[in-house]
Amino acid sequence: MSESTDPASPAAQIGAGYAFTGPALELGALLWDGACLPERQIRIPLSMLNRHGLVAGATGTGKTKTLQLIAEQLSASGVPVFLADIKGDVSGISAPGAANEKVAERAKEVAQHWEGTGFPSEFYALGGIGPGIPLRATVTGFGPVLMSKVLQLNQTQEQSLGLIFHYADTKGLELIDLKDLRAVVAFLVSDQGKAELKGIGGLSTVTAGVILRALTAFEQQGATEFFGEPEFDTSEFLRTAADGRGLVSVLELPAVQDKPQLFSTFLMWLLADLYTDLPEVGDLEKPKLVFFFDEAHLLFSGASKAFLESITQTVRLIRSKGVGIFFVTQTPKDVPSDVLAQLGNRVQHALRAFTPDDAKALKATVRTFPNSAYDLEELLTGLGTGEAVVTVLSEKGAPTPVAATRLRAPQSLMGPIEPAVLDSAVKSSPLHSRYAEAVDRESAYEKISAEQAAAEAAAEAAAAGAAAEKQAKDQAKDQAKEAAKARSAPKPEPSLAEQVVGSGLFRSLARSVGTQLGREISRSIFGTAKRRR
């Protein structure tokens, strides 16, 4: 009896650990003692995919093909999938793979019935940078913790940013894009806005300056495009195709791959948003969504304590919402231990041990596996491309035996589709018309600008009124001074004519002449005759 068929042999015992009765994903065939045993299939129970997982391994060992293999089978089982396409080579999942000798040989080795198959896919892009339906978030939806992470703020600055968000929320100032956040920060340290936060701690000018400078640097990375409306509804990821297969949502990231902090944090926002919106469902026969988080080490690099706590909580609790998360990275040590402890399914590709640091990482990786019949240090450095060490959770939730596995070949195209085909798929999507065009409605920036403009106009009007009043008062004072001056000035000497006319002799003569003249006039008018003597 050969070792592969002897029930007491290690190979048989390992294989028995993967003989599940319910629906399962087929990973490949067991490797034992240098031989591939196609009768010993290594699988993952479909019901355990919401218990999360890790796909790890050195560059070039086949991690991307592994996540493609798992994503294909999830879609075929009616489970929607989200894939972050960092290098731009996962779009091929939408097209049938090409048959060749290498694929045929692999299929024969692992007892796989291989047939080129494409899977229903939607393509997305962060903020519309690159090909894909734009994914946008509002600043409010992003939240202060994730924003602090991407702005690289310290704990004190993060607390101040939380205060700013709180103020904006209570005052009805919508934080939709980055200029809204900038406007609120600037307002709260202005003469007009300083008193607004006085009762709840205030905002120092120094901290505000740090936040504003970080926002400027963030904007220079092109982040302006990622924030705005319409905000993407993450429930779109939960759809199935007309034929019942799960929709594969591919986020195209090559155009922003030089901004790792940005896209990794944005992916975390997607998860957090799903966690907030989805109801509790407990354990299901199959998950509602499986989310593959590629280049996961970038998410945790330089993360604050609050951010790590947020990730740990999300990973721990989102399982009960029917969502599974697979982190894809180089070594398990890239993932914090609190998060790693939540990952029940492991696919570990080959590791290198060229340097002392590599050797240390190898030993640390071995310690994360259950006891094994393999010499894992030797095995992990000797695996070929498309081979991995696997341990998953059984249908009862117990870890399966560690199994060296030769993995199946993906049935979809192992590489990118043509740009023209990708562009056509994006524009023909029913979501394109809903999310393609950005909308800029009135929000915090416009409201604060309008209030400041009104305040400036009122101040100018008040200043103009005060100036006019002052001018009137000054004119009145000047007129009063002129009048007083006129009253106190000495009278001028009368002229000779005025002196003569004003003399008493002249007035007496005038009366005499006037009387005689008056009698003469009276006589001529009334016709009275002059009395005779």
Coordinates of C-alpha atoms in Angstrom, one line a residue:
M1 CA 0.0 0.0 0.0
S2 CA 1.4 3.3 -1.0
E3 CA 1.8 6.2 1.5
S4 CA -0.8 8.2 -0.4
T5 CA -3.5 5.6 0.0
D6 CA -2.5 4.3 3.5
P7 CA -5.1 5.8 5.9
A8 CA -2.5 5.9 8.6
S9 CA 0.0 7.9 6.5
P10 CA 0.7 11.6 7.2
A11 CA -0.5 12.4 3.6
A12 CA -3.8 10.6 4.1
Q13 CA -4.3 12.2 7.5
I14 CA -3.7 15.7 6.0
G15 CA -6.0 14.9 3.1
A16 CA -8.7 13.8 5.4
G17 CA -8.7 17.2 7.1
Y18 CA -9.9 18.7 3.9
A19 CA -12.7 16.2 3.0
F20 CA -15.6 18.6 3.7
T21 CA -19.2 17.7 3.0
G22 CA -20.5 21.1 2.1
P23 CA -19.7 23.5 -0.7
A24 CA -16.0 24.4 -0.9
L25 CA -13.4 26.1 -3.1
E26 CA -10.8 23.9 -4.7
L27 CA -7.3 25.2 -4.2
G28 CA -5.2 22.4 -5.5
A29 CA -3.6 19.0 -4.8
L30 CA -1.5 18.0 -1.8
L31 CA 2.3 17.9 -2.0
W32 CA 4.0 15.3 0.1
D33 CA 7.6 14.0 0.1
G34 CA 8.3 15.7 -3.2
A35 CA 5.2 14.2 -5.0
C36 CA 1.9 15.8 -6.1
L37 CA -1.1 13.7 -4.9
P38 CA -4.1 14.7 -7.1
E39 CA -6.4 12.4 -5.1
R40 CA -5.8 14.5 -2.0
Q41 CA -7.6 17.8 -2.8
I42 CA -7.0 20.9 -0.6
R43 CA -10.1 23.0 -0.2
I44 CA -11.7 25.9 1.7
P45 CA -15.3 25.5 3.0
L46 CA -17.4 28.3 1.4
S47 CA -19.1 29.0 4.8
M48 CA -15.7 29.8 6.3
L49 CA -14.7 32.5 3.8
N50 CA -16.2 35.2 6.2
R51 CA -13.6 34.1 8.8
H52 CA -11.0 36.1 6.8
G53 CA -7.7 35.0 5.4
L54 CA -4.1 35.8 4.5
V55 CA -2.3 35.3 1.2
A56 CA 1.4 35.9 1.7
G57 CA 4.7 35.2 0.0
A58 CA 7.7 36.8 -1.6
T59 CA 7.4 38.8 -4.9
G60 CA 6.9 36.5 -7.9
T61 CA 5.7 33.4 -6.0
G62 CA 2.1 33.6 -7.4
K63 CA 0.1 35.6 -4.8
T64 CA -1.9 37.4 -7.5
K65 CA -2.8 34.2 -9.3
T66 CA -3.9 32.7 -6.0
L67 CA -6.3 35.5 -5.2
Q68 CA -7.5 35.3 -8.8
L69 CA -8.2 31.6 -8.4
I70 CA -10.1 32.1 -5.2
A71 CA -12.1 35.1 -6.7
E72 CA -13.1 33.0 -9.7
Q73 CA -14.6 30.2 -7.6
L74 CA -16.4 32.7 -5.3
S75 CA -18.0 34.4 -8.3
A76 CA -19.0 31.0 -9.7
S77 CA -20.6 30.2 -6.3
G78 CA -22.7 33.4 -6.4
V79 CA -20.5 35.4 -4.0
P80 CA -19.6 39.0 -5.0
V81 CA -15.9 39.8 -4.8
F82 CA -13.8 43.0 -4.5
L83 CA -10.3 43.1 -5.8
A84 CA -7.8 45.9 -5.5
D85 CA -5.7 45.8 -8.7
I86 CA -2.4 47.4 -7.7
K87 CA -0.3 46.5 -10.8
G88 CA -3.1 46.5 -13.3
D89 CA -2.9 42.7 -14.1
V90 CA -6.1 41.5 -12.5
S91 CA -8.5 42.9 -15.1
G92 CA -8.0 39.7 -17.0
I93 CA -10.5 38.0 -14.7
S94 CA -13.3 39.3 -17.0
A95 CA -11.9 37.4 -20.0
P96 CA -11.4 33.7 -20.7
G97 CA -7.9 32.4 -20.1
A98 CA -5.7 31.1 -23.0
A99 CA -5.0 27.4 -23.1
N100 CA -1.3 26.4 -23.4
E101 CA 1.0 23.6 -22.5
K102 CA 1.9 25.0 -19.1
V103 CA -1.7 25.3 -18.1
A104 CA -2.6 21.9 -19.4
E105 CA 0.3 20.3 -17.5
R106 CA -0.7 22.0 -14.2
A107 CA -4.3 21.0 -14.7
K108 CA -3.3 17.3 -15.2
E109 CA -1.0 17.4 -12.1
V110 CA -3.8 18.6 -9.8
A111 CA -6.7 16.8 -11.4
Q112 CA -8.3 20.0 -12.6
H113 CA -10.9 20.2 -15.4
W114 CA -9.6 23.5 -16.9
E115 CA -11.8 25.5 -19.3
G116 CA -11.1 29.2 -20.2
T117 CA -13.8 31.3 -18.5
G118 CA -14.4 35.0 -18.0
F119 CA -16.3 36.3 -15.0
P120 CA -18.8 39.2 -14.7
S121 CA -16.8 42.3 -13.7
E122 CA -17.1 46.0 -13.0
F123 CA -14.1 48.3 -13.1
Y124 CA -13.5 51.2 -10.8
A125 CA -11.0 54.0 -10.2
L126 CA -10.2 56.3 -7.3
G127 CA -11.8 59.6 -8.1
G128 CA -11.8 58.8 -11.8
I129 CA -8.0 58.8 -12.0
G130 CA -7.3 56.1 -14.5
P131 CA -9.8 53.8 -16.3
G132 CA -12.9 52.9 -14.3
I133 CA -16.1 54.2 -12.7
P134 CA -15.1 56.9 -10.2
L135 CA -15.1 56.0 -6.5
R136 CA -15.5 59.2 -4.4
A137 CA -16.1 59.7 -0.7
T138 CA -17.1 62.9 1.1
V139 CA -14.8 64.2 3.8
T140 CA -17.5 63.6 6.4
G141 CA -17.9 60.0 5.2
F142 CA -14.2 59.5 5.3
G143 CA -14.1 60.6 9.0
P144 CA -11.4 62.1 11.2
V145 CA -9.5 58.9 12.1
L146 CA -8.9 57.8 8.5
M147 CA -8.2 61.4 7.5
S148 CA -5.6 61.7 10.3
K149 CA -3.9 58.5 9.0
V150 CA -3.6 59.8 5.5
L151 CA -2.5 63.3 6.6
Q152 CA 0.0 61.6 9.0
L153 CA -1.1 63.6 12.0
N154 CA 0.0 62.8 15.6
Q155 CA -2.4 62.0 18.4
T156 CA -2.9 65.6 19.5
Q157 CA -3.5 66.8 15.9
E158 CA -5.9 63.9 15.3
Q159 CA -7.9 64.9 18.4
S160 CA -8.1 68.5 17.1
L161 CA -9.2 67.2 13.7
G162 CA -12.0 65.3 15.5
L163 CA -13.1 68.5 17.2
I164 CA -13.2 70.2 13.8
F165 CA -15.4 67.5 12.4
H166 CA -17.7 67.7 15.4
Y167 CA -18.0 71.4 15.0
A168 CA -18.9 71.2 11.3
D169 CA -21.5 68.5 12.1
T170 CA -23.2 70.5 14.8
K171 CA -23.3 73.6 12.7
G172 CA -24.7 71.9 9.6
L173 CA -21.5 72.6 7.6
E174 CA -21.2 69.8 5.1
L175 CA -17.6 68.6 4.6
I176 CA -17.9 67.2 1.1
D177 CA -14.5 68.0 -0.4
L178 CA -11.1 69.1 0.8
K179 CA -11.8 72.8 0.3
D180 CA -14.7 72.5 2.7
L181 CA -12.4 71.1 5.4
R182 CA -9.8 73.8 4.7
A183 CA -12.4 76.5 5.0
V184 CA -13.6 75.3 8.4
V185 CA -10.1 75.0 9.8
A186 CA -9.2 78.5 8.6
F187 CA -12.5 79.9 10.0
L188 CA -11.9 78.4 13.4
V189 CA -8.6 80.3 13.8
S190 CA -9.8 83.5 12.3
D191 CA -10.9 86.5 14.5
Q192 CA -14.5 85.8 13.7
G193 CA -14.3 82.0 14.5
K194 CA -11.9 81.7 17.5
A195 CA -14.7 81.9 20.0
E196 CA -16.6 79.0 18.4
L197 CA -14.5 76.2 20.0
K198 CA -13.6 78.0 23.2
G199 CA -16.0 76.0 25.4
I200 CA -14.8 72.6 24.1
G201 CA -11.0 73.0 24.0
G202 CA -10.3 75.4 21.1
L203 CA -8.0 75.0 18.2
S204 CA -4.5 76.3 18.4
T205 CA -3.1 78.2 15.5
V206 CA 0.0 75.9 15.4
T207 CA -2.2 72.8 15.1
A208 CA -4.4 74.4 12.5
G209 CA -1.2 75.3 10.5
V210 CA 0.0 71.7 10.6
I211 CA -3.4 70.4 9.3
L212 CA -3.6 73.0 6.6
R213 CA 0.0 72.2 5.4
A214 CA -0.8 68.5 5.4
L215 CA -4.0 69.2 3.4
T216 CA -1.9 71.1 0.9
A217 CA 0.6 68.2 0.5
F218 CA -2.4 65.8 0.2
E219 CA -3.9 67.9 -2.5
Q220 CA -0.6 68.0 -4.4
Q221 CA -0.8 64.2 -4.6
G222 CA -4.0 64.5 -6.6
A223 CA -6.3 63.7 -3.6
T224 CA -8.7 66.5 -4.6
E225 CA -10.2 64.1 -7.1
F226 CA -11.0 61.5 -4.5
F227 CA -13.3 63.6 -2.4
G228 CA -16.6 64.9 -3.5
E229 CA -20.0 63.8 -4.7
P230 CA -21.7 61.7 -5.8
E231 CA -20.4 59.6 -3.0
F232 CA -20.1 55.9 -3.9
D233 CA -22.6 53.6 -2.4
T234 CA -20.6 50.5 -1.3
S235 CA -23.7 48.3 -1.5
E236 CA -23.0 48.3 -5.3
F237 CA -20.3 45.7 -4.5
L238 CA -22.9 43.2 -3.3
R239 CA -24.5 42.6 -6.6
T240 CA -24.8 39.5 -8.6
A241 CA -24.9 39.1 -12.4
A242 CA -28.1 38.0 -14.3
D243 CA -26.8 34.4 -14.5
G244 CA -26.4 34.3 -10.7
R245 CA -22.7 34.6 -10.5
G246 CA -21.2 37.0 -8.1
L247 CA -20.0 40.3 -9.6
V248 CA -16.2 40.9 -9.4
S249 CA -15.5 44.5 -8.6
V250 CA -12.0 45.4 -9.7
L251 CA -10.5 48.7 -8.4
E252 CA -7.9 49.8 -10.9
L253 CA -5.0 51.4 -9.0
P254 CA -2.0 51.6 -11.3
A255 CA -2.5 55.4 -11.9
V256 CA -2.1 56.0 -8.1
Q257 CA 0.3 53.2 -7.2
D258 CA 2.9 55.8 -6.2
K259 CA 0.5 57.0 -3.4
P260 CA 0.3 53.8 -1.3
Q261 CA -0.8 55.5 1.9
L262 CA -3.7 57.1 0.0
F263 CA -5.2 54.0 -1.7
S264 CA -4.7 51.7 1.3
T265 CA -6.5 54.1 3.5
F266 CA -9.2 54.6 0.9
L267 CA -9.7 50.8 0.8
M268 CA -10.1 50.9 4.6
W269 CA -12.8 53.5 4.2
L270 CA -14.7 51.1 1.8
L271 CA -14.6 48.4 4.5
A272 CA -15.6 50.8 7.3
D273 CA -18.5 52.0 5.2
L274 CA -19.7 48.5 4.5
Y275 CA -19.4 47.6 8.2
T276 CA -21.6 50.7 9.1
D277 CA -24.3 49.9 6.5
L278 CA -24.7 46.1 6.6
P279 CA -27.0 44.4 9.1
E280 CA -25.9 41.6 11.5
V281 CA -26.5 38.2 9.9
G282 CA -24.3 35.8 11.8
D283 CA -22.8 32.8 10.1
L284 CA -24.1 32.1 6.6
E285 CA -23.8 29.3 4.1
K286 CA -21.8 31.6 2.0
P287 CA -20.5 35.2 2.6
K288 CA -22.2 38.3 1.1
L289 CA -18.9 39.6 -0.1
V290 CA -15.2 38.7 0.0
F291 CA -12.8 41.7 0.0
F292 CA -9.1 41.2 -1.1
F293 CA -6.8 43.8 0.3
D294 CA -3.6 43.7 -1.8
E295 CA -0.3 45.2 -0.6
A296 CA -1.7 45.1 2.9
H297 CA 1.6 46.1 4.5
L298 CA 1.0 49.7 3.2
L299 CA -2.1 50.0 5.2
F300 CA -0.3 49.4 8.5
S301 CA 2.9 51.3 7.9
G302 CA 3.1 54.3 10.3
A303 CA -0.5 53.7 11.5
S304 CA -1.6 55.5 14.7
K305 CA -2.9 53.5 17.7
A306 CA -6.5 54.8 17.0
F307 CA -6.2 53.6 13.4
L308 CA -5.0 50.2 14.3
E309 CA -7.8 49.8 16.8
S310 CA -10.2 50.8 14.1
I311 CA -8.9 48.2 11.7
T312 CA -8.9 45.5 14.4
Q313 CA -12.5 46.2 15.4
T314 CA -13.6 46.3 11.8
V315 CA -12.0 43.0 10.9
R316 CA -13.3 41.3 14.1
L317 CA -16.9 42.5 13.8
I318 CA -17.5 42.6 10.0
R319 CA -17.5 38.8 10.0
S320 CA -20.9 38.8 11.5
K321 CA -22.1 41.1 8.7
G322 CA -21.3 38.4 6.2
V323 CA -18.1 39.9 4.8
G324 CA -14.8 38.1 4.5
I325 CA -11.4 40.0 4.2
F326 CA -8.2 38.5 2.7
F327 CA -5.0 40.5 3.3
V328 CA -2.4 40.0 0.6
T329 CA 1.2 40.8 1.5
Q330 CA 4.7 39.5 1.7
T331 CA 5.0 38.1 5.2
P332 CA 2.6 37.6 8.1
K333 CA 4.6 40.0 10.2
D334 CA 3.4 42.8 7.9
V335 CA 0.0 42.5 9.6
P336 CA -0.3 43.5 13.3
S337 CA -0.8 40.5 15.6
D338 CA -4.2 41.6 16.8
V339 CA -5.4 41.6 13.1
L340 CA -3.5 38.4 12.2
A341 CA -5.2 36.6 15.0
Q342 CA -8.5 37.2 13.2
L343 CA -7.4 35.5 10.0
G344 CA -8.6 31.9 10.0
N345 CA -7.5 30.9 6.4
R346 CA -3.8 31.0 5.4
V347 CA -2.2 30.5 2.0
Q348 CA 1.6 31.0 2.4
H349 CA 3.7 31.1 -0.7
A350 CA 7.5 30.8 -0.7
L351 CA 9.7 33.0 1.4
R352 CA 13.3 34.0 0.8
A353 CA 16.1 33.7 3.4
F354 CA 18.9 35.6 1.7
T355 CA 19.6 38.0 4.6
P356 CA 19.5 37.8 8.4
D357 CA 16.3 39.8 8.3
D358 CA 14.8 37.3 5.9
A359 CA 15.8 34.4 8.1
K360 CA 14.2 36.2 11.1
A361 CA 11.0 36.7 9.1
L362 CA 11.0 33.1 8.1
K363 CA 11.2 31.8 11.7
A364 CA 8.4 34.3 12.7
T365 CA 6.2 33.0 9.9
V366 CA 6.8 29.3 10.9
R367 CA 5.7 30.1 14.5
T368 CA 2.3 31.4 13.2
F369 CA 1.3 27.9 11.8
P370 CA -0.1 25.0 13.8
N371 CA 2.1 22.0 14.5
S372 CA 3.0 20.3 11.3
A373 CA 4.3 17.1 9.9
Y374 CA 6.5 19.2 7.6
D375 CA 9.8 20.9 8.3
L376 CA 8.2 24.3 7.5
E377 CA 11.5 26.3 7.5
E378 CA 12.8 24.1 4.7
L379 CA 9.5 23.8 2.9
L380 CA 8.8 27.5 2.8
T381 CA 12.1 28.3 1.1
G382 CA 11.8 25.4 -1.4
L383 CA 8.3 26.0 -2.7
G384 CA 8.0 26.7 -6.4
T385 CA 5.8 29.3 -8.2
G386 CA 2.2 28.4 -7.8
E387 CA 2.8 26.3 -4.7
A388 CA 1.9 27.3 -1.1
V389 CA 1.5 26.0 2.4
V390 CA -2.2 26.0 3.4
T391 CA -4.2 25.8 6.5
V392 CA -7.9 26.8 6.8
L393 CA -10.9 26.5 9.1
S394 CA -12.9 23.4 8.8
E395 CA -16.7 23.5 8.6
K396 CA -16.7 23.2 12.4
G397 CA -14.3 26.2 12.7
A398 CA -11.2 24.1 13.7
P399 CA -7.9 24.6 11.9
T400 CA -7.1 22.0 9.3
P401 CA -3.7 20.3 9.1
V402 CA -0.9 22.3 7.4
A403 CA -0.8 21.2 3.8
A404 CA 1.8 21.9 1.1
T405 CA -0.2 22.4 -2.0
R406 CA 0.3 22.7 -5.7
L407 CA -2.4 25.2 -6.7
R408 CA -4.8 25.1 -9.6
A409 CA -4.4 27.5 -12.6
P410 CA -6.9 30.3 -12.9
Q411 CA -9.5 29.9 -15.7
S412 CA -9.6 33.5 -16.6
L413 CA -6.9 35.5 -18.4
M414 CA -3.7 35.7 -16.4
G415 CA -2.9 39.3 -17.3
P416 CA -4.6 42.6 -18.2
I417 CA -7.2 43.0 -20.9
E418 CA -6.7 45.5 -23.7
P419 CA -7.2 49.2 -22.7
A420 CA -9.9 49.6 -25.4
V421 CA -11.8 46.6 -24.0
L422 CA -11.5 47.9 -20.5
D423 CA -12.7 51.4 -21.5
S424 CA -15.7 49.9 -23.3
A425 CA -16.7 47.8 -20.3
V426 CA -16.5 50.9 -18.1
K427 CA -18.7 53.1 -20.3
S428 CA -21.3 50.4 -20.9
S429 CA -21.8 49.9 -17.2
P430 CA -25.2 51.1 -15.8
L431 CA -23.2 52.7 -13.0
H432 CA -21.2 55.0 -15.3
S433 CA -24.0 57.5 -15.8
R434 CA -24.6 57.6 -12.0
Y435 CA -21.1 58.3 -10.8
A436 CA -19.0 59.5 -13.7
E437 CA -19.7 63.3 -13.4
A438 CA -18.7 65.1 -10.2
V439 CA -21.2 67.4 -8.5
D440 CA -20.2 70.5 -6.5
R441 CA -23.2 71.6 -4.5
E442 CA -23.3 74.2 -1.7
S443 CA -21.4 73.0 1.4
A444 CA -19.1 74.4 4.1
Y445 CA -16.8 76.3 1.8
E446 CA -19.7 78.2 0.1
K447 CA -21.5 78.8 3.3
I448 CA -18.5 80.2 5.2
S449 CA -17.5 82.2 2.1
A450 CA -21.0 83.7 1.9
E451 CA -21.0 84.5 5.6
Q452 CA -17.6 86.1 5.5
A453 CA -18.6 88.1 2.4
A454 CA -21.8 89.3 4.2
A455 CA -19.8 90.2 7.3
E456 CA -17.2 92.1 5.2
A457 CA -20.0 93.9 3.4
A458 CA -21.7 94.8 6.7
A459 CA -18.4 95.9 8.1
E460 CA -17.7 98.1 5.1
A461 CA -21.2 99.6 5.3
A462 CA -20.8 100.3 9.0
A463 CA -17.4 101.9 8.3
A464 CA -18.8 104.0 5.5
G465 CA -21.7 105.1 7.8
A466 CA -19.3 106.0 10.6
A467 CA -17.1 107.9 8.2
A468 CA -20.2 109.9 6.9
E469 CA -21.3 110.6 10.4
K470 CA -17.9 111.8 11.4
Q471 CA -17.7 114.0 8.3
A472 CA -21.1 115.5 9.1
K473 CA -20.0 116.2 12.7
D474 CA -16.8 117.7 11.5
Q475 CA -18.7 120.0 9.0
A476 CA -21.1 121.1 11.8
K477 CA -18.1 121.9 14.0
D478 CA -16.5 123.9 11.3
Q479 CA -19.7 125.9 10.6
A480 CA -20.1 126.6 14.4
K481 CA -16.5 127.8 14.5
E482 CA -17.1 130.1 11.5
A483 CA -20.2 131.6 13.1
A484 CA -18.5 132.3 16.4
K485 CA -15.6 133.8 14.6
A486 CA -18.0 136.1 12.6
R487 CA -19.7 137.2 15.8
S488 CA -16.5 138.1 17.6
A489 CA -14.9 140.0 14.6
P490 CA -14.7 144.0 15.0
K491 CA -17.2 146.1 12.9
P492 CA -15.6 148.1 10.1
E493 CA -15.5 152.0 10.2
P494 CA -18.6 153.6 8.4
S495 CA -17.9 155.5 5.1
L496 CA -18.3 159.4 4.8
A497 CA -21.7 159.0 3.1
E498 CA -22.8 156.6 5.9
Q499 CA -21.7 159.1 8.5
V500 CA -23.6 162.0 6.9
V501 CA -26.8 160.0 6.4
G502 CA -26.6 158.7 9.9
S503 CA -26.1 162.2 11.5
G504 CA -29.0 163.9 13.5
L505 CA -28.9 167.0 11.3
F506 CA -29.4 164.9 8.2
R507 CA -32.3 163.1 9.7
S508 CA -34.0 166.4 10.8
L509 CA -33.6 167.9 7.4
A510 CA -35.0 164.8 5.8
R511 CA -38.1 164.9 8.0
S512 CA -38.7 168.6 7.1
V513 CA -38.3 167.9 3.4
G514 CA -40.4 164.8 3.7
T515 CA -43.3 166.7 5.4
Q516 CA -43.4 169.5 2.9
L517 CA -43.1 167.1 0.0
G518 CA -45.9 165.0 1.5
R519 CA -48.2 168.0 1.7
E520 CA -47.5 168.8 -1.9
I521 CA -48.3 165.3 -3.0
S522 CA -51.5 165.2 -1.0
R523 CA -52.7 168.3 -2.5
S524 CA -52.1 167.2 -6.0
I525 CA -53.9 163.9 -5.3
F526 CA -57.0 165.1 -3.5
G527 CA -57.3 168.4 -5.4
T528 CA -57.4 170.5 -2.3
A529 CA -56.6 174.3 -2.9
K530 CA -53.9 176.1 -1.1
R531 CA -55.4 178.2 1.7
R532 CA -55.2 182.0 1.0
R533 CA -53.9 184.3 3.6

